[in-house]
Coordinates of C-alpha atoms in Angstrom, one line a residue:
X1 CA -24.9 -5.2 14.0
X2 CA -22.7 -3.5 11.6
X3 CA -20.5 -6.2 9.8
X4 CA -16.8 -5.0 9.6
X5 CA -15.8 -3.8 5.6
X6 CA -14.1 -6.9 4.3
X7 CA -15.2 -10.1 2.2
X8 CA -13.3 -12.9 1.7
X9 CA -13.2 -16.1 -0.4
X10 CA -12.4 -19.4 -0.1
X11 CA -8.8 -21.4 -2.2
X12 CA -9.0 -25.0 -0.7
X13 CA -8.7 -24.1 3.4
X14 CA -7.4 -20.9 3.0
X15 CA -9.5 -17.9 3.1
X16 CA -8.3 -14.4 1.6
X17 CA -9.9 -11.7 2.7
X18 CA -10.3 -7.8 1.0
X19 CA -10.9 -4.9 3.6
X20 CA -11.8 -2.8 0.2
X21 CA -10.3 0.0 -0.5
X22 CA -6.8 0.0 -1.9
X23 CA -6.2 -3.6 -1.6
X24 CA -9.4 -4.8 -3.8
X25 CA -7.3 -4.3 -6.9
X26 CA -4.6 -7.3 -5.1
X27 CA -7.5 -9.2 -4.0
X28 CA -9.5 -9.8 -7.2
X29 CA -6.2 -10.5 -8.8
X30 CA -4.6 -13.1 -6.6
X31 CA -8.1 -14.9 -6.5
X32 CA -8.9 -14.6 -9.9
X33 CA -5.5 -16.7 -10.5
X34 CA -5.8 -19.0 -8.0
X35 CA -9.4 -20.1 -8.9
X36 CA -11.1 -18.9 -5.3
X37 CA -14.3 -19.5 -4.7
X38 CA -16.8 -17.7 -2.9
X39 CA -17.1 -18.7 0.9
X40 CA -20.4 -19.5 2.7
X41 CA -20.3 -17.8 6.1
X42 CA -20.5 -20.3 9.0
X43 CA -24.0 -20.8 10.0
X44 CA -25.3 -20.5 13.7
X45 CA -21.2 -20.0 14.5
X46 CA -20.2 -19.8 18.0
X47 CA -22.4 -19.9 21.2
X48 CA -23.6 -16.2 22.1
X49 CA -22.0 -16.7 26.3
X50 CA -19.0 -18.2 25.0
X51 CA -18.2 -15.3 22.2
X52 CA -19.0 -12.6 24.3
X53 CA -17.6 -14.3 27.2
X54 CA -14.1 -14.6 25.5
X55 CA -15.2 -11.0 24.0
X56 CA -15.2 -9.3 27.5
X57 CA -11.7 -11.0 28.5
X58 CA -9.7 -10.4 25.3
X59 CA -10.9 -7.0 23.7
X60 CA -8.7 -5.0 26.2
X61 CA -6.0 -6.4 25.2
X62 CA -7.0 -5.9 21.4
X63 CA -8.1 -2.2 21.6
X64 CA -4.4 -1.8 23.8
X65 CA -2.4 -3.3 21.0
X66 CA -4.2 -0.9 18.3
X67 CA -3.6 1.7 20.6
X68 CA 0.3 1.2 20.2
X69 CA 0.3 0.8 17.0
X70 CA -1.1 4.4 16.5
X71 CA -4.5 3.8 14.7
X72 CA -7.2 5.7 16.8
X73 CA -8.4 9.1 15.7
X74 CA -11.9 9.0 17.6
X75 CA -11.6 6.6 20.5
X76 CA -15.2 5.8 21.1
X77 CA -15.6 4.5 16.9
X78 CA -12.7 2.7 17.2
X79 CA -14.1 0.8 20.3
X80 CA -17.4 0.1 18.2
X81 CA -15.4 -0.9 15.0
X82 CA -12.7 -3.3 16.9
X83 CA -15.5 -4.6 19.0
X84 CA -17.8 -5.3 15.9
X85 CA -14.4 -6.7 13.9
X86 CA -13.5 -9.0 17.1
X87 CA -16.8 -10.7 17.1
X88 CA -17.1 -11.2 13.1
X89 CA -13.8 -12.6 13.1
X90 CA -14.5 -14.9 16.0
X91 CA -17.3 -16.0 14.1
X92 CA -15.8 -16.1 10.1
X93 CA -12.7 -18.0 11.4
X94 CA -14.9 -20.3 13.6
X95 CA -14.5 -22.8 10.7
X96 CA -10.9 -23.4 11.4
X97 CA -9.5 -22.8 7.8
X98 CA -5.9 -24.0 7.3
X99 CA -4.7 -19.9 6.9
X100 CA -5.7 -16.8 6.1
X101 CA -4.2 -14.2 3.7
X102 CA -4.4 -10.2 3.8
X103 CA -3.3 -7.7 2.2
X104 CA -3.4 -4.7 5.0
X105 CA -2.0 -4.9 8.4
X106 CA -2.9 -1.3 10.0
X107 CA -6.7 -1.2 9.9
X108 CA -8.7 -1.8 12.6
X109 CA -10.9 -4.7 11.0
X110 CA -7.5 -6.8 9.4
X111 CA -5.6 -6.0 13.1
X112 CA -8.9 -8.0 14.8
X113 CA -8.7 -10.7 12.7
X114 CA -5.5 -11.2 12.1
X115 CA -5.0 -11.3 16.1
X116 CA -8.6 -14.1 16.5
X117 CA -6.0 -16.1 13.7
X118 CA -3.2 -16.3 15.6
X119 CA -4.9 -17.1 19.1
X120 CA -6.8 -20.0 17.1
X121 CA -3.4 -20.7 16.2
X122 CA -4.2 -20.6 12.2
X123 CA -1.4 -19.5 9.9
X124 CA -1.6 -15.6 9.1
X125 CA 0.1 -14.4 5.7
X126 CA 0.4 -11.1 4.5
X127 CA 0.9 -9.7 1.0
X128 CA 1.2 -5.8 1.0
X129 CA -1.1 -3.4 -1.1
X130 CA 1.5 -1.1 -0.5
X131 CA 5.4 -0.2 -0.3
X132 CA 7.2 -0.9 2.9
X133 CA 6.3 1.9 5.1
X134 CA 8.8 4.2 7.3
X135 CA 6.3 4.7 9.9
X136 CA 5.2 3.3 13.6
X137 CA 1.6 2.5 12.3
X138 CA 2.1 0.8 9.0
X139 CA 5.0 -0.8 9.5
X140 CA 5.2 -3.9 11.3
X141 CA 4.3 -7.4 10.1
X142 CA 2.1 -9.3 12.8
X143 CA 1.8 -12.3 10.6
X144 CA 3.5 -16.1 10.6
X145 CA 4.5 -15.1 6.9
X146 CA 4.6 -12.2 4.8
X147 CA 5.2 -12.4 1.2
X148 CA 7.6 -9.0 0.5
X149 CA 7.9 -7.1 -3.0
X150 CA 11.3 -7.5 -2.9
X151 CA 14.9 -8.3 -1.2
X152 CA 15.3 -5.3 -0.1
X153 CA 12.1 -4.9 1.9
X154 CA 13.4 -7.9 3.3
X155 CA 16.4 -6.4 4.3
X156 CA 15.1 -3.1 5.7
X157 CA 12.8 -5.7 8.4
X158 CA 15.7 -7.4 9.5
X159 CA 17.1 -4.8 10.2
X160 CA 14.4 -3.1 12.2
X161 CA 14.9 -7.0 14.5
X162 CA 12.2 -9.0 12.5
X163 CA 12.7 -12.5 12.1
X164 CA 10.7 -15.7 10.8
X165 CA 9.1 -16.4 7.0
X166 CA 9.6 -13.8 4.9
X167 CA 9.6 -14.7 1.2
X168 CA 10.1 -12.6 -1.6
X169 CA 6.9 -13.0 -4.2
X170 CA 6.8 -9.7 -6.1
X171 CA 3.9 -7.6 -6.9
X172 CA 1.3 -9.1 -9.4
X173 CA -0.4 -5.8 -10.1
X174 CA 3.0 -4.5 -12.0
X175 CA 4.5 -5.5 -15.1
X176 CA 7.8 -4.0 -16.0
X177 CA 9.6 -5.3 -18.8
X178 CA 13.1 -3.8 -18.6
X179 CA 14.0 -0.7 -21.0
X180 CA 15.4 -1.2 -23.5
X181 CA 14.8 2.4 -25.5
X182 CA 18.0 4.6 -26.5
X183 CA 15.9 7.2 -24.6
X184 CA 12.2 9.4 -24.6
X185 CA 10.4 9.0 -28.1
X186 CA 8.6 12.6 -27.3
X187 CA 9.4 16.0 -27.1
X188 CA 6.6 17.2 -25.5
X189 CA 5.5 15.7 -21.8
X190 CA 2.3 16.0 -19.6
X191 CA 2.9 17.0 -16.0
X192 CA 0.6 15.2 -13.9
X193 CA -0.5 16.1 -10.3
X194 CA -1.1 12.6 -7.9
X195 CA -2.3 14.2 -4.7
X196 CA -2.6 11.8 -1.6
X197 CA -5.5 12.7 0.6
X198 CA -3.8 14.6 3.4
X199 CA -4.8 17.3 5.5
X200 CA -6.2 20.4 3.5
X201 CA -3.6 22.8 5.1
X202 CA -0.5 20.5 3.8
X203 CA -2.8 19.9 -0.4
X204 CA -2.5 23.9 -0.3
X205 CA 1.4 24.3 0.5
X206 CA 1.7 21.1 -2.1
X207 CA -0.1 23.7 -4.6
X208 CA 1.5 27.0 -4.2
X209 CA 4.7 25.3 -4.8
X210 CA 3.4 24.0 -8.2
X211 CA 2.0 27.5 -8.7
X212 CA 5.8 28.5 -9.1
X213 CA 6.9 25.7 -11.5
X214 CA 6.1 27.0 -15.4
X215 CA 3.2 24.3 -16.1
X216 CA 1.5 24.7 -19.6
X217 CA -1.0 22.6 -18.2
X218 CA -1.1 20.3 -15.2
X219 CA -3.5 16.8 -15.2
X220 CA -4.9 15.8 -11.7
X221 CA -5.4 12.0 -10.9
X222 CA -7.1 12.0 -7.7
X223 CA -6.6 9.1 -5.1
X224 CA -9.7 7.0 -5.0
X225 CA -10.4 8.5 -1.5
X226 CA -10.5 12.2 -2.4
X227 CA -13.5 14.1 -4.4
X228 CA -12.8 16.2 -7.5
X229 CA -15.4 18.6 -6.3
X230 CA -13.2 19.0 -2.9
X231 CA -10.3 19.4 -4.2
X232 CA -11.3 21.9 -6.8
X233 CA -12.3 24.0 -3.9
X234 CA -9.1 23.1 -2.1
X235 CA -7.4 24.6 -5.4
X236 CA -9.2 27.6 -6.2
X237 CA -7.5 30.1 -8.0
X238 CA -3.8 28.7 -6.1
X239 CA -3.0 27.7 -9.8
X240 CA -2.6 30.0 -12.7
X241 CA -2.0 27.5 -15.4
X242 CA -5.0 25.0 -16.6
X243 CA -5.9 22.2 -15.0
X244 CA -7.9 18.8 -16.0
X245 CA -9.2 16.1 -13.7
X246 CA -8.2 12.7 -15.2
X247 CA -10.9 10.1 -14.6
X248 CA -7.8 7.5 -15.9
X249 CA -4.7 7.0 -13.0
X250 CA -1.1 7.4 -13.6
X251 CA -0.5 4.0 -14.2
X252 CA -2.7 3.7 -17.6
X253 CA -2.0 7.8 -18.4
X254 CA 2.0 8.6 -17.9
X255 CA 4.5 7.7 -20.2
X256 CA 7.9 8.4 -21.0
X257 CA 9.2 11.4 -19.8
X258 CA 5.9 13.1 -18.1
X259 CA 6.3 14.6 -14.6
X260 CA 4.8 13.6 -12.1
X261 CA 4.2 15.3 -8.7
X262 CA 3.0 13.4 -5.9
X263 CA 3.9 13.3 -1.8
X264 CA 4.9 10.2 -0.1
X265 CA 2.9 8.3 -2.3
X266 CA 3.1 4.4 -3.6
X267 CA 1.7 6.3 -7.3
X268 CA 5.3 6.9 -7.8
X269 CA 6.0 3.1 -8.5
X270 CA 3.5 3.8 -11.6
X271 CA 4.9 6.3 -12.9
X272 CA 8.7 5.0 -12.9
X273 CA 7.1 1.4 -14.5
X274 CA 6.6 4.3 -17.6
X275 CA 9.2 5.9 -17.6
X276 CA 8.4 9.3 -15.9
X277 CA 9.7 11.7 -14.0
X278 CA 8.9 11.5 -10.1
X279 CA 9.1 14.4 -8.3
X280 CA 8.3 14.3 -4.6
X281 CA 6.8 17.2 -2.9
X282 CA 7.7 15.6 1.1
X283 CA 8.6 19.0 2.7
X284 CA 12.0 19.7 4.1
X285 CA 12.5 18.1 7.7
X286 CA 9.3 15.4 7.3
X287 CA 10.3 11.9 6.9
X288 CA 9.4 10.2 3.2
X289 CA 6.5 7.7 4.0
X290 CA 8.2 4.8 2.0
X291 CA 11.4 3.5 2.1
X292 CA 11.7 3.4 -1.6
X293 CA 11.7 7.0 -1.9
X294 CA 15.1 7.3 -0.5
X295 CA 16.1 6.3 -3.9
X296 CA 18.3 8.6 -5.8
X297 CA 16.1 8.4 -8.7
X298 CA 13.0 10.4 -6.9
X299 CA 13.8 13.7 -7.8
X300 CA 12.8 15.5 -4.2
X301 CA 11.5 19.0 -3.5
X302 CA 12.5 19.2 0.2
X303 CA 15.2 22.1 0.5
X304 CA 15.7 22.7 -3.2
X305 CA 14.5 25.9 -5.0
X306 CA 11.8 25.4 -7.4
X307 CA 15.3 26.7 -10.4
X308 CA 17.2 23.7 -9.1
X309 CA 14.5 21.4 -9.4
X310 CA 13.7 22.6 -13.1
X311 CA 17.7 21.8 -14.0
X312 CA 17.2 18.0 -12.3
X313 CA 14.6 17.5 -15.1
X314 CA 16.4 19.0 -18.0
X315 CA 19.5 17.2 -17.2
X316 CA 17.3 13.8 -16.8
X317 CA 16.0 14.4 -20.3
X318 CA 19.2 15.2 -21.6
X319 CA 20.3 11.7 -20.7
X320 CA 17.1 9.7 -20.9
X321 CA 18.5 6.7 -22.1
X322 CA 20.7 6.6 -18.9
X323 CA 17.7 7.6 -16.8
X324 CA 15.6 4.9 -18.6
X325 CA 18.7 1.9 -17.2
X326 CA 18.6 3.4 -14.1
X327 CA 14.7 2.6 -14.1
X328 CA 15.8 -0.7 -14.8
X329 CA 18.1 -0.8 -11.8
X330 CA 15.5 0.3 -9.1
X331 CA 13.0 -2.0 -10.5
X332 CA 15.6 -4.7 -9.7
X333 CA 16.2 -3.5 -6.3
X334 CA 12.5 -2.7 -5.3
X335 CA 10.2 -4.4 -7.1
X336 CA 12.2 -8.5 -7.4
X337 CA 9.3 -10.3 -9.3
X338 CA 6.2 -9.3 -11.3
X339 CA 3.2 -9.9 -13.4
X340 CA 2.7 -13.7 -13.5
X341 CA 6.2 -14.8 -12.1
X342 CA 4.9 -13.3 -8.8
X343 CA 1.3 -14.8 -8.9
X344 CA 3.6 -18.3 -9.3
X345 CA 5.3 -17.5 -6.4
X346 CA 2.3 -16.5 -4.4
X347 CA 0.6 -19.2 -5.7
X348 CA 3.8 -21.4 -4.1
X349 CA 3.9 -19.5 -0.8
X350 CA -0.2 -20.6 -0.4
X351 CA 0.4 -24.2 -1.4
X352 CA 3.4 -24.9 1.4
X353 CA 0.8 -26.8 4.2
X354 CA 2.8 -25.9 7.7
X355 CA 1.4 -24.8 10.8
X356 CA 1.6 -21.6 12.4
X357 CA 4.8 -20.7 13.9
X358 CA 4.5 -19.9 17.6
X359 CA 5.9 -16.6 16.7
X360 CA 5.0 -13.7 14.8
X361 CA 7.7 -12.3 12.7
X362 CA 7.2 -8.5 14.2
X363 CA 5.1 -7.6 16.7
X364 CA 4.7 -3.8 17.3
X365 CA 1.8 -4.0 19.2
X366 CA 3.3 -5.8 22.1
X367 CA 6.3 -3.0 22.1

């Protein structure tokens, strides 16, 4: 049997669980706080008729609710993974913990357990790894609670019809400490290159744009899903300036008043934390992946001419210490708590014993 990719440890009867990736970074942090301990999985678990008994009756339903929410590429791995993910979950949660907390809600593993949860009737909470999506497959919130970045993410769900416990915790990852600077220290200014790992088609229109801006040099932090020697092919000789692969990410490399180029991407909340220069490279007529990117601070490619886009920048620099309180402003708006304040409030949205609401706040999969 091939055990689905998460772990999970144990803060008195909760269990938080990691599916990897892009949330390990959340889940090492919230647990290092908290004090979790590492949990022993249940031995002998559940009788082998009875789990594949209830198996046989409820995976339909599972693999139909995925199917809404948009997540199957290959039908027939998705089957193996969601059938896999169904029985470990059965068997993990066969303990009957108090809640569980995760920190993705579109993956095929976290959608099977978080669905075994709620039919055991076990509080579900959810605390993102990522911005508030603007898309069918990341965006609902199947969960008894979630605990949002900020009042505004709050808002936007009510409005799409959600309803129950959402509180707004922060993000612990971030640390912003408002600016106070009377504007950028440097003259000079990296321009950095934050490619998401789409389709090779849409990294080479993302690069002949660049190819027209007048780059002295341009640094390229890869997402930890791409491969340096990949996209080096992907580049080939698309870009006439020099390039560097940064092993660092924008988060530890940008500062004030770098550029940073990046498409639909959650990077771009590092790179305002500093102080840079966020241009997004969304094509014209394709919706912006995040909700936060609406924001009038994102300097966005979309229709504009590579000439009008240059001006943006200069008349940002120009009046960095006005772009520098406007930072301020959006960190307000978007990002409500962080640091330690929102490992507190996490800390407090754990601690509240309840019992799982009969309802989940927002159920796309039943849509």
């Amino acid at each position: 049997m091939v055990k689905p990719a998460y772990k999970y440890r144990r803060y008195a009867n909760t269990l938080i669980f990691s599916d990897w990736g892009t949330t390990e970074a959340y889940y090492q942090k919230i647990c290092s706080f908290l004090g979790a301990s590492r949990a022993k999985s249940p031995v002998g678990g559940l009788n082998a008729v009875v789990l594949y008994g209830t198996l046989v009756m409820n995976l339909p339903g599972i693999l139909i609710r995925i199917l809404r929410g948009g997540q199957v590429s290959v039908l027939t791995k998705d089957i193996k993974s969601a059938t896999w993910s169904f029985i470990r979950a059965h068997q993990v949660l066969s303990g009957s913990p108090d809640s569980i907390v995760v920190f993705s809600q579109h993956s095929v593993t976290c959608r099977a357990l978080i669905w075994v949860a709620a039919a055991k009737e076990i509080r579900t909470v959810y605390l993102p790894h990522a911005p508030t999506a603007n898309n069918v497959a990341y965006q609902d919130l199947p969960v008894h609670v979630a605990g949002l970045w900020s009042r505004k993410d709050r808002e936007i769900y009510k409005s799409l019809g959600a309803s129950g416990k959402m509180k707004v915790v922060g993000n612990p990852l971030i640390q912003y400490a408002p600016w106070r600077a009377t504007g950028f220290a440097r003259q000079r200014c990296k321009y950095i290159f934050a490619p998401s790992p789409y389709h090779k088609n849409e990294l080479i229109r993302q690069i002949k744009w660049l190819k027209g801006f007048r780059l002295p040099m341009l640094h390229i932090c890869l997402h930890p899903r791409m491969k340096k020697h990949e996209m080096a092919e992907i580049i080939g000789d698309h870009l006439q300036c020099p390039i560097t692969f940064e092993s660092e990410r924008v988060a530890s490399l940008s500062e004030p008043g770098d550029v940073i180029f990046s498409c639909s991407s959650g990077v771009a909340l590092d790179a305002l934390k500093n102080g840079s220069i966020v241009v997004d490279l969304t094509a014209n007529g394709v919706r912006l992946n995040y909700y936060y990117l609406e924001d009038e601070i994102i300097v966005k490619l979309r229709d504009k001419s590579i000439g009008e886009v240059e001006q943006r920048i200069a008349g940002i620099r120009q009046n960095s210490a006005e772009y520098l309180q406007k930072t301020n402003v959006f960190f307000e708006d978007w990002m409500s708590y962080t640091g330690k304040e929102s490992l507190l409030r996490i800390k407090s949205l754990l601690d509240t014993k309840e019992a799982a609401p009969d309802k989940l706040i927002y159920d796309r999969w039943n849509a």
